[in-house]
Amino acid sequence: MKEIFSNLPKVCYEGPKSQNPLAFKYYDPERIVMGKTMKEHLHFSMAWWHNLCATGVDMFGAGTADKTFGAAPGTMEHAKAKVDAGFEFMEKLGIRYFCFHDVDLVPEAPTLKETNARLDEITDYIKQKMEGKDIHCLWGTANMFGNPRFMNGAGSTNSVDVYCHAAGQIKKALDCTVKLGGEGYVFWGGREGYETLLNTDMKFEQENIAALMKMAVEYGRSIGFTGDFFIEPKPKEPMKHQYDFDAATAIGFLRQYGLDKDFKMNIEANHATLAGHTFQHDLRVSAMNGMLGSVDANQGDYLLGWDTDQFPSNVYDTTLCMYEILKAGGLAHGGLNFDAKNRRPSYTYEDMFLGFILGMDSFALGLIKAAKLIEDGRLDGFVKERYSSYTQTEIGQKIRSGKATLAECAAIAEKNGAPALPGSGRQEYLESLLNTIMFTD
Ligand code: XUL
Ligand code: CO
């Protein structure tokens, strides 16, 4: 097989002092952190769409990156060339997982039947490539937003024919995911939302989305899918209002329609920030509801109000992300999928490598620092102490166990008189504690 990234080496760990751009400075796969290797903690994944398909096309100009990999786009030869490129890329970087949309794998044909035949062919090819390698499918999904038929959504569309087409795509994408041993199946509701309520029956649309998800769960379980279904919340873009606004909204929706046993959250950093939250906020909301499933690892730009999908470089964010993941006991069927793309002027094969090195090192360093924060214990200790008036008083314990009455609380308030101020939040102290952890070995 012809090498595609022929001038690029296998990327190895060389440590923070290395000046080699094509080496890991922090990601040392076999290093033990809190009892597990980095490789076990960090299930890094390559997003087929950004890495193997996206050329840097934007609203103002054509692509800058060549992703033909020696074959003509729109052909099955090209689909196979992308598989070859993807596997060489993952092996050279030690990436053990990949994620895909149906139409990332093959060019969409005029009919579902023909597209499905192409998917059979390409998944045979991928499966054969996976044999004997430590490379796995993290999750699959169906692209139900790109084709014009989905202009009004998939589950939320006004057209029953489009709805059935979406069902057909989901069915096949689930078949492919199971065939490749995928651990998860994602619903990102890119166009599940609306532009104006003047033409929209919101309740009708949400009931239809839930029905489609229910059918997907029933079908998935019937073909032996034992992994998790994920909702990937995002507040807007492409639609003005998207129904899966953030983790709290998506969790409420899942509970309302009885889908919460089969679904968890796939939290994307840049989506959380678009919703006006921090990345850590949406991870915490998911974790405290037992629904932290997987992560789309990227970052936005604080000066831009859209989904820039940059490779993560902010180590404060990766630290606080890994802090949430470690405290939640890890991600059962999830991983860290780099839903991230190179900047348009970073158009070379080498830039593809450098993007992943940046992302993987940022998360490896985040893991090291998060473990230090936990082992240090001061942060946890402070939070515990902050609520101690509940654990150390009789009335506090009764409130916590749901046994207190309003009258009882009121009687205590009358007896005690005006309460003392609740104690300093000491945010500045805690931020400097975090800095000390970040910048001390
Ligand atoms: C879009 C996005 C998607 C999903 C999968 O913002 O994040 O790529 O991750 O459909
Ligand atoms: Co994503």
Short mmCIF file of C-alpha atoms and ligand atoms in Angstrom, two decimals:
data_model
loop_
_atom_site.label_atom_id
_atom_site.label_comp_id
_atom_site.label_asym_id
_atom_site.label_seq_id
_atom_site.Cartn_x
_atom_site.Cartn_y
_atom_site.Cartn_z
CA MET A 1 0.00 0.00 0.00
CA LYS A 2 1.31 3.41 -0.99
CA GLU A 3 2.16 5.63 1.97
CA ILE A 4 0.07 8.82 1.87
CA PHE A 5 1.68 10.91 4.60
CA SER A 6 5.08 9.81 3.37
CA ASN A 7 7.13 12.70 4.74
CA LEU A 8 5.53 12.42 8.18
CA PRO A 9 6.81 10.07 10.90
CA LYS A 10 5.16 8.00 13.60
CA VAL A 11 4.59 10.48 16.40
CA CYS A 12 6.14 9.48 19.73
CA TYR A 13 6.36 10.92 23.23
CA GLU A 14 9.54 12.94 23.72
CA GLY A 15 8.60 15.03 26.78
CA PRO A 16 8.08 18.76 27.37
CA LYS A 17 11.69 19.68 26.66
CA SER A 18 11.55 18.30 23.12
CA GLN A 19 11.65 20.91 20.36
CA ASN A 20 10.43 18.45 17.76
CA PRO A 21 7.03 19.72 16.53
CA LEU A 22 6.12 16.17 15.47
CA ALA A 23 6.46 14.68 18.96
CA PHE A 24 4.14 14.53 21.96
CA LYS A 25 5.27 16.70 24.86
CA TYR A 26 2.69 15.40 27.38
CA TYR A 27 0.82 12.47 25.85
CA ASP A 28 2.76 9.45 27.03
CA PRO A 29 0.33 6.56 26.36
CA GLU A 30 1.76 4.18 28.96
CA ARG A 31 2.18 6.72 31.78
CA ILE A 32 0.04 5.83 34.80
CA VAL A 33 -2.28 8.52 36.14
CA MET A 34 -4.55 7.65 39.07
CA GLY A 35 -4.09 3.92 38.51
CA LYS A 36 -4.71 3.80 34.75
CA THR A 37 -2.58 4.47 31.70
CA MET A 38 -3.09 7.70 29.79
CA LYS A 39 -4.16 5.58 26.85
CA GLU A 40 -6.95 4.06 28.94
CA HIS A 41 -8.12 7.43 30.26
CA LEU A 42 -7.98 9.23 26.94
CA HIS A 43 -9.94 7.50 24.18
CA PHE A 44 -8.92 9.94 21.47
CA SER A 45 -10.95 9.78 18.32
CA MET A 46 -10.59 11.09 14.78
CA ALA A 47 -13.69 12.72 13.25
CA TRP A 48 -13.88 11.41 9.68
CA TRP A 49 -15.63 14.57 8.45
CA HIS A 50 -13.09 17.16 9.54
CA ASN A 51 -9.93 15.20 9.09
CA LEU A 52 -10.57 13.28 5.90
CA CYS A 53 -13.30 15.30 4.15
CA ALA A 54 -13.13 19.01 5.06
CA THR A 55 -10.97 21.14 2.79
CA GLY A 56 -11.44 24.52 4.45
CA VAL A 57 -14.38 25.66 2.32
CA ASP A 58 -16.13 28.58 3.98
CA MET A 59 -18.90 30.99 3.01
CA PHE A 60 -16.40 33.27 1.34
CA GLY A 61 -14.13 30.93 -0.51
CA ALA A 62 -13.08 27.55 -1.83
CA GLY A 63 -11.13 24.92 0.06
CA THR A 64 -7.42 25.30 0.65
CA ALA A 65 -6.52 21.75 1.67
CA ASP A 66 -6.17 18.84 -0.72
CA LYS A 67 -8.07 15.84 0.63
CA THR A 68 -8.22 13.89 -2.60
CA PHE A 69 -5.54 11.45 -1.41
CA GLY A 70 -4.80 10.64 -5.05
CA ALA A 71 -8.40 9.81 -6.12
CA ALA A 72 -11.22 11.72 -7.78
CA PRO A 73 -13.76 13.09 -5.26
CA GLY A 74 -17.24 11.64 -5.52
CA THR A 75 -16.02 8.13 -6.39
CA MET A 76 -15.72 4.93 -4.38
CA GLU A 77 -11.96 5.01 -5.13
CA HIS A 78 -11.87 8.28 -3.20
CA ALA A 79 -13.95 6.78 -0.37
CA LYS A 80 -11.35 3.99 -0.12
CA ALA A 81 -8.45 6.41 -0.37
CA LYS A 82 -9.92 8.24 2.64
CA VAL A 83 -10.00 4.97 4.57
CA ASP A 84 -6.35 4.35 3.66
CA ALA A 85 -5.41 7.90 4.68
CA GLY A 86 -7.44 7.68 7.90
CA PHE A 87 -5.87 4.42 9.03
CA GLU A 88 -2.34 5.57 8.21
CA PHE A 89 -3.05 8.82 10.08
CA MET A 90 -4.48 7.06 13.16
CA GLU A 91 -1.62 4.56 13.27
CA LYS A 92 1.02 7.25 12.98
CA LEU A 93 -0.53 9.27 15.81
CA GLY A 94 -1.63 6.37 18.03
CA ILE A 95 -5.30 7.38 17.77
CA ARG A 96 -7.42 4.35 18.66
CA TYR A 97 -10.93 5.50 17.73
CA PHE A 98 -12.84 7.13 14.90
CA CYS A 99 -16.32 8.62 14.44
CA PHE A 100 -18.27 9.00 11.21
CA HIS A 101 -21.45 10.22 9.53
CA ASP A 102 -22.84 7.95 6.81
CA VAL A 103 -22.05 10.48 4.06
CA ASP A 104 -18.49 11.03 5.31
CA LEU A 105 -17.76 7.44 4.32
CA VAL A 106 -19.25 7.39 0.83
CA PRO A 107 -20.63 9.90 -1.65
CA GLU A 108 -24.42 9.95 -1.36
CA ALA A 109 -26.11 8.26 -4.36
CA PRO A 110 -29.46 9.34 -5.89
CA THR A 111 -31.34 6.65 -3.91
CA LEU A 112 -31.11 5.33 -0.37
CA LYS A 113 -30.74 1.81 -1.76
CA GLU A 114 -27.68 2.74 -3.81
CA THR A 115 -26.12 4.72 -0.96
CA ASN A 116 -26.66 1.72 1.31
CA ALA A 117 -24.89 -0.58 -1.15
CA ARG A 118 -21.94 1.81 -1.13
CA LEU A 119 -21.98 1.81 2.67
CA ASP A 120 -21.88 -2.00 2.66
CA GLU A 121 -18.84 -1.92 0.42
CA ILE A 122 -16.94 0.70 2.42
CA THR A 123 -17.70 -0.81 5.81
CA ASP A 124 -16.41 -4.17 4.52
CA TYR A 125 -13.22 -2.34 3.57
CA ILE A 126 -12.97 -0.54 6.93
CA LYS A 127 -13.66 -3.74 8.85
CA GLN A 128 -10.91 -5.50 7.00
CA LYS A 129 -8.54 -2.59 7.77
CA MET A 130 -9.42 -2.80 11.47
CA GLU A 131 -8.46 -6.46 11.72
CA GLY A 132 -5.53 -7.04 14.04
CA LYS A 133 -5.23 -3.33 14.84
CA ASP A 134 -5.96 -1.47 18.07
CA ILE A 135 -8.34 0.86 16.20
CA HIS A 136 -12.05 0.99 17.06
CA CYS A 137 -15.23 2.81 16.18
CA LEU A 138 -16.26 5.25 18.93
CA TRP A 139 -19.60 6.24 17.40
CA GLY A 140 -21.49 6.53 14.19
CA THR A 141 -24.24 8.87 13.10
CA ALA A 142 -26.37 9.81 10.10
CA ASN A 143 -25.98 13.21 8.48
CA MET A 144 -29.53 14.56 8.60
CA PHE A 145 -28.73 18.20 7.99
CA GLY A 146 -26.63 18.57 4.82
CA ASN A 147 -28.97 17.44 2.05
CA PRO A 148 -31.63 20.02 1.02
CA ARG A 149 -34.37 17.51 1.93
CA PHE A 150 -33.52 18.23 5.58
CA MET A 151 -34.08 21.99 5.32
CA ASN A 152 -36.80 21.71 8.00
CA GLY A 153 -35.06 19.04 10.03
CA ALA A 154 -35.29 15.25 10.10
CA GLY A 155 -37.37 14.20 13.11
CA SER A 156 -38.84 17.70 13.21
CA THR A 157 -39.64 17.99 9.51
CA ASN A 158 -43.14 18.82 8.27
CA SER A 159 -42.80 16.14 5.55
CA VAL A 160 -43.52 12.52 6.44
CA ASP A 161 -41.53 11.38 3.38
CA VAL A 162 -38.44 13.21 4.64
CA TYR A 163 -39.07 11.74 8.10
CA CYS A 164 -39.09 8.22 6.64
CA HIS A 165 -35.92 8.97 4.67
CA ALA A 166 -34.26 10.05 7.91
CA ALA A 167 -35.44 6.80 9.52
CA GLY A 168 -33.88 4.89 6.61
CA GLN A 169 -30.57 6.68 7.08
CA ILE A 170 -30.58 6.07 10.83
CA LYS A 171 -31.34 2.38 10.32
CA LYS A 172 -28.40 2.00 7.95
CA ALA A 173 -26.05 4.12 10.08
CA LEU A 174 -26.94 1.89 13.05
CA ASP A 175 -26.22 -1.21 10.93
CA CYS A 176 -22.82 0.25 10.01
CA THR A 177 -22.06 1.26 13.61
CA VAL A 178 -22.86 -2.24 14.90
CA LYS A 179 -20.92 -3.86 12.05
CA LEU A 180 -17.84 -1.82 12.99
CA GLY A 181 -18.29 -2.53 16.73
CA GLY A 182 -19.16 1.10 17.54
CA GLU A 183 -19.65 1.99 21.19
CA GLY A 184 -22.09 4.83 20.65
CA TYR A 185 -24.63 6.30 18.27
CA VAL A 186 -25.05 10.09 18.11
CA PHE A 187 -28.00 12.33 17.39
CA TRP A 188 -26.84 15.85 16.68
CA GLY A 189 -30.02 17.77 15.88
CA GLY A 190 -28.44 20.27 13.53
CA ARG A 191 -31.71 21.26 11.89
CA GLU A 192 -34.04 19.96 14.60
CA GLY A 193 -35.36 23.39 15.49
CA TYR A 194 -37.11 26.27 13.81
CA GLU A 195 -36.66 29.67 12.25
CA THR A 196 -40.08 31.15 13.15
CA LEU A 197 -42.99 30.04 15.32
CA LEU A 198 -45.33 31.56 12.71
CA ASN A 199 -45.02 28.31 10.74
CA THR A 200 -44.08 25.85 13.48
CA ASP A 201 -45.92 23.44 15.79
CA MET A 202 -43.15 22.98 18.35
CA LYS A 203 -44.92 20.30 20.41
CA PHE A 204 -45.75 18.25 17.31
CA GLU A 205 -42.13 18.43 16.13
CA GLN A 206 -40.66 17.45 19.48
CA GLU A 207 -43.04 14.48 19.81
CA ASN A 208 -41.95 13.32 16.36
CA ILE A 209 -38.25 13.60 17.25
CA ALA A 210 -38.87 11.53 20.38
CA ALA A 211 -40.77 8.92 18.33
CA LEU A 212 -37.85 8.67 15.88
CA MET A 213 -35.40 8.23 18.74
CA LYS A 214 -37.61 5.54 20.28
CA MET A 215 -37.69 3.66 16.97
CA ALA A 216 -33.90 3.98 16.72
CA VAL A 217 -33.45 2.52 20.22
CA GLU A 218 -35.81 -0.37 19.47
CA TYR A 219 -34.09 -1.15 16.18
CA GLY A 220 -30.58 -0.71 17.61
CA ARG A 221 -31.26 -3.06 20.50
CA SER A 222 -32.85 -5.59 18.11
CA ILE A 223 -29.62 -5.83 16.07
CA GLY A 224 -27.43 -6.20 19.16
CA PHE A 225 -26.32 -2.63 19.83
CA THR A 226 -25.39 -2.56 23.52
CA GLY A 227 -23.66 0.81 23.61
CA ASP A 228 -25.09 4.23 24.41
CA PHE A 229 -27.20 6.54 22.32
CA PHE A 230 -26.06 10.13 22.67
CA ILE A 231 -27.69 13.51 22.16
CA GLU A 232 -25.18 16.21 21.26
CA PRO A 233 -26.69 19.52 22.43
CA LYS A 234 -26.12 22.75 20.53
CA PRO A 235 -28.20 25.92 20.94
CA LYS A 236 -28.10 27.30 17.40
CA GLU A 237 -26.28 27.08 14.06
CA PRO A 238 -27.45 26.15 11.55
CA MET A 239 -30.97 26.85 12.92
CA LYS A 240 -31.83 29.96 14.90
CA HIS A 241 -33.47 27.89 17.64
CA GLN A 242 -32.34 24.29 18.15
CA TYR A 243 -34.36 22.04 20.43
CA ASP A 244 -31.31 20.42 22.09
CA PHE A 245 -30.17 23.80 23.39
CA ASP A 246 -27.87 22.52 26.12
CA ALA A 247 -27.43 19.51 28.42
CA ALA A 248 -30.19 20.57 30.84
CA THR A 249 -32.71 21.00 28.02
CA ALA A 250 -31.77 17.71 26.33
CA ILE A 251 -31.93 15.78 29.61
CA GLY A 252 -35.39 17.21 30.34
CA PHE A 253 -36.53 16.15 26.86
CA LEU A 254 -35.18 12.60 27.30
CA ARG A 255 -36.92 12.23 30.66
CA GLN A 256 -40.19 13.60 29.34
CA TYR A 257 -40.29 10.98 26.59
CA GLY A 258 -38.88 8.04 28.60
CA LEU A 259 -35.61 7.91 26.67
CA ASP A 260 -33.28 8.60 29.59
CA LYS A 261 -32.29 4.94 30.15
CA ASP A 262 -30.82 4.53 26.67
CA PHE A 263 -29.40 8.01 26.05
CA LYS A 264 -26.54 10.05 27.49
CA MET A 265 -24.97 13.38 26.51
CA ASN A 266 -22.19 13.93 24.01
CA ILE A 267 -20.90 17.31 25.17
CA GLU A 268 -19.04 19.49 22.69
CA ALA A 269 -16.98 22.31 24.16
CA ASN A 270 -17.79 24.87 21.48
CA HIS A 271 -21.52 24.05 21.68
CA ALA A 272 -21.56 24.62 25.45
CA THR A 273 -19.95 28.02 25.03
CA LEU A 274 -22.41 28.95 22.26
CA ALA A 275 -25.18 28.22 24.79
CA GLY A 276 -23.63 30.80 27.12
CA HIS A 277 -22.12 28.18 29.44
CA THR A 278 -18.63 27.02 30.13
CA PHE A 279 -17.58 23.60 28.83
CA GLN A 280 -17.27 22.49 32.46
CA HIS A 281 -20.86 23.57 33.18
CA ASP A 282 -22.42 21.27 30.61
CA LEU A 283 -20.14 18.42 31.66
CA ARG A 284 -21.23 18.91 35.28
CA VAL A 285 -24.93 19.06 34.41
CA SER A 286 -24.55 15.80 32.48
CA ALA A 287 -22.47 14.10 35.17
CA MET A 288 -24.73 15.02 38.08
CA ASN A 289 -27.65 13.51 36.17
CA GLY A 290 -25.71 10.31 35.45
CA MET A 291 -25.64 11.19 31.76
CA LEU A 292 -22.06 12.11 30.94
CA GLY A 293 -21.55 9.92 27.91
CA SER A 294 -18.89 11.29 25.57
CA VAL A 295 -17.09 14.47 24.58
CA ASP A 296 -16.56 16.29 21.31
CA ALA A 297 -13.22 17.83 22.11
CA ASN A 298 -12.62 21.21 20.54
CA GLN A 299 -12.75 24.87 21.50
CA GLY A 300 -14.34 28.04 20.23
CA ASP A 301 -12.95 31.53 20.02
CA TYR A 302 -14.10 33.97 22.68
CA LEU A 303 -14.15 36.77 20.11
CA LEU A 304 -16.36 34.90 17.65
CA GLY A 305 -19.97 33.91 18.15
CA TRP A 306 -20.01 30.75 16.08
CA ASP A 307 -18.83 27.17 16.05
CA THR A 308 -15.18 27.52 15.04
CA ASP A 309 -14.31 23.89 15.96
CA GLN A 310 -10.69 24.61 16.83
CA PHE A 311 -8.26 22.06 18.19
CA PRO A 312 -8.21 22.47 21.98
CA SER A 313 -5.25 24.43 23.33
CA ASN A 314 -6.67 25.97 26.51
CA VAL A 315 -5.26 23.79 29.28
CA TYR A 316 -7.47 25.35 31.95
CA ASP A 317 -10.46 24.07 29.98
CA THR A 318 -8.99 20.61 29.34
CA THR A 319 -8.04 20.36 33.03
CA LEU A 320 -11.52 21.22 34.22
CA CYS A 321 -12.99 18.85 31.63
CA MET A 322 -10.78 15.98 32.79
CA TYR A 323 -11.61 16.93 36.39
CA GLU A 324 -15.30 16.36 35.65
CA ILE A 325 -14.61 13.13 33.77
CA LEU A 326 -12.36 11.71 36.51
CA LYS A 327 -14.85 12.63 39.20
CA ALA A 328 -17.64 10.98 37.20
CA GLY A 329 -15.58 7.76 37.13
CA GLY A 330 -14.66 8.01 33.43
CA LEU A 331 -16.68 7.65 30.24
CA ALA A 332 -18.15 4.16 29.90
CA HIS A 333 -18.82 4.05 26.16
CA GLY A 334 -17.43 7.46 25.32
CA GLY A 335 -14.20 9.14 24.42
CA LEU A 336 -12.65 12.40 23.31
CA ASN A 337 -13.60 12.89 19.71
CA PHE A 338 -11.71 15.72 18.08
CA ASP A 339 -14.62 17.42 16.36
CA ALA A 340 -12.03 19.96 15.32
CA LYS A 341 -10.53 21.25 12.12
CA ASN A 342 -7.39 23.04 11.11
CA ARG A 343 -7.65 26.76 10.42
CA ARG A 344 -8.12 27.46 6.72
CA PRO A 345 -4.55 28.71 6.19
CA SER A 346 -3.18 25.54 7.90
CA TYR A 347 -3.73 23.42 4.84
CA THR A 348 -0.85 20.93 4.71
CA TYR A 349 -0.69 17.25 5.72
CA GLU A 350 1.76 18.31 8.41
CA ASP A 351 -0.87 20.71 9.81
CA MET A 352 -3.27 17.76 10.15
CA PHE A 353 -0.67 16.07 12.38
CA LEU A 354 0.07 19.25 14.32
CA GLY A 355 -3.63 19.81 15.06
CA PHE A 356 -3.97 16.39 16.68
CA ILE A 357 -0.66 16.73 18.53
CA LEU A 358 -1.94 20.01 20.00
CA GLY A 359 -5.28 18.49 20.99
CA MET A 360 -3.85 15.26 22.41
CA ASP A 361 -1.14 17.07 24.37
CA SER A 362 -3.65 19.61 25.73
CA PHE A 363 -5.84 16.80 27.04
CA ALA A 364 -2.89 14.78 28.37
CA LEU A 365 -1.69 17.82 30.31
CA GLY A 366 -5.28 18.45 31.41
CA LEU A 367 -5.46 14.87 32.71
CA ILE A 368 -2.21 15.26 34.67
CA LYS A 369 -3.39 18.53 36.23
CA ALA A 370 -6.91 17.26 36.97
CA ALA A 371 -5.45 14.24 38.78
CA LYS A 372 -3.23 16.62 40.79
CA LEU A 373 -6.23 18.75 41.72
CA ILE A 374 -8.07 15.68 42.96
CA GLU A 375 -5.06 14.22 44.79
CA ASP A 376 -4.30 17.61 46.34
CA GLY A 377 -7.80 17.57 47.83
CA ARG A 378 -8.00 21.23 48.85
CA LEU A 379 -10.60 22.13 46.26
CA ASP A 380 -12.84 19.22 47.22
CA GLY A 381 -12.25 19.92 50.88
CA PHE A 382 -13.26 23.56 50.46
CA VAL A 383 -16.50 22.69 48.68
CA LYS A 384 -17.36 20.08 51.32
CA GLU A 385 -16.71 22.53 54.13
CA ARG A 386 -18.76 25.22 52.38
CA TYR A 387 -21.93 23.16 52.84
CA SER A 388 -21.05 21.83 56.28
CA SER A 389 -23.89 23.67 58.01
CA TYR A 390 -26.18 21.07 56.42
CA THR A 391 -24.12 18.06 57.46
CA GLN A 392 -23.30 19.26 60.94
CA THR A 393 -26.70 20.38 62.21
CA GLU A 394 -29.81 18.40 62.94
CA ILE A 395 -32.05 20.63 60.85
CA GLY A 396 -29.53 20.54 57.99
CA GLN A 397 -29.59 16.75 57.97
CA LYS A 398 -33.39 16.74 58.06
CA ILE A 399 -33.51 19.12 55.06
CA ARG A 400 -31.11 16.89 53.15
CA SER A 401 -33.14 13.76 53.85
CA GLY A 402 -36.40 15.45 52.91
CA LYS A 403 -37.82 15.19 56.44
CA ALA A 404 -37.94 18.87 57.41
CA THR A 405 -41.10 20.97 57.32
CA LEU A 406 -41.44 24.62 56.39
CA ALA A 407 -42.81 25.40 59.87
CA GLU A 408 -39.83 23.72 61.53
CA CYS A 409 -37.36 25.76 59.45
CA ALA A 410 -39.32 28.92 60.19
CA ALA A 411 -39.28 28.16 63.94
CA ILE A 412 -35.49 27.84 63.85
CA ALA A 413 -35.24 31.15 61.98
CA GLU A 414 -37.40 32.85 64.63
CA LYS A 415 -35.41 31.33 67.48
CA ASN A 416 -31.95 32.13 66.03
CA GLY A 417 -32.68 35.64 64.82
CA ALA A 418 -30.87 37.11 61.80
CA PRO A 419 -28.46 34.54 60.32
CA ALA A 420 -24.75 35.33 60.07
CA LEU A 421 -23.41 35.91 56.53
CA PRO A 422 -22.90 32.53 54.82
CA GLY A 423 -19.07 32.57 54.74
CA SER A 424 -16.71 33.77 52.03
CA GLY A 425 -16.77 31.96 48.68
CA ARG A 426 -12.99 32.63 48.49
CA GLN A 427 -13.03 32.53 44.68
CA GLU A 428 -9.74 34.40 44.40
CA TYR A 429 -8.02 31.98 46.76
CA LEU A 430 -9.36 29.02 44.78
CA GLU A 431 -8.27 30.53 41.46
CA SER A 432 -4.75 31.03 42.78
CA LEU A 433 -4.80 27.47 44.12
CA LEU A 434 -5.70 26.31 40.61
CA ASN A 435 -2.82 28.39 39.21
CA THR A 436 -0.41 26.78 41.66
CA ILE A 437 -1.49 23.33 40.53
CA MET A 438 -1.26 24.37 36.87
CA PHE A 439 2.23 25.80 37.07
CA THR A 440 4.00 23.54 39.56
CA ASP A 441 5.28 20.09 38.61
C1 XUL B 1 -21.81 20.12 14.45
C2 XUL B 1 -21.29 18.92 15.13
C3 XUL B 1 -21.46 17.62 14.41
C4 XUL B 1 -21.76 16.47 15.30
C5 XUL B 1 -22.07 15.19 14.58
O1 XUL B 1 -21.65 21.29 15.16
O2 XUL B 1 -20.72 19.01 16.19
O3 XUL B 1 -20.32 17.40 13.66
O4 XUL B 1 -20.68 16.22 16.15
O5 XUL B 1 -23.12 15.31 13.69
CO CO B 2 -19.76 17.64 17.40
#
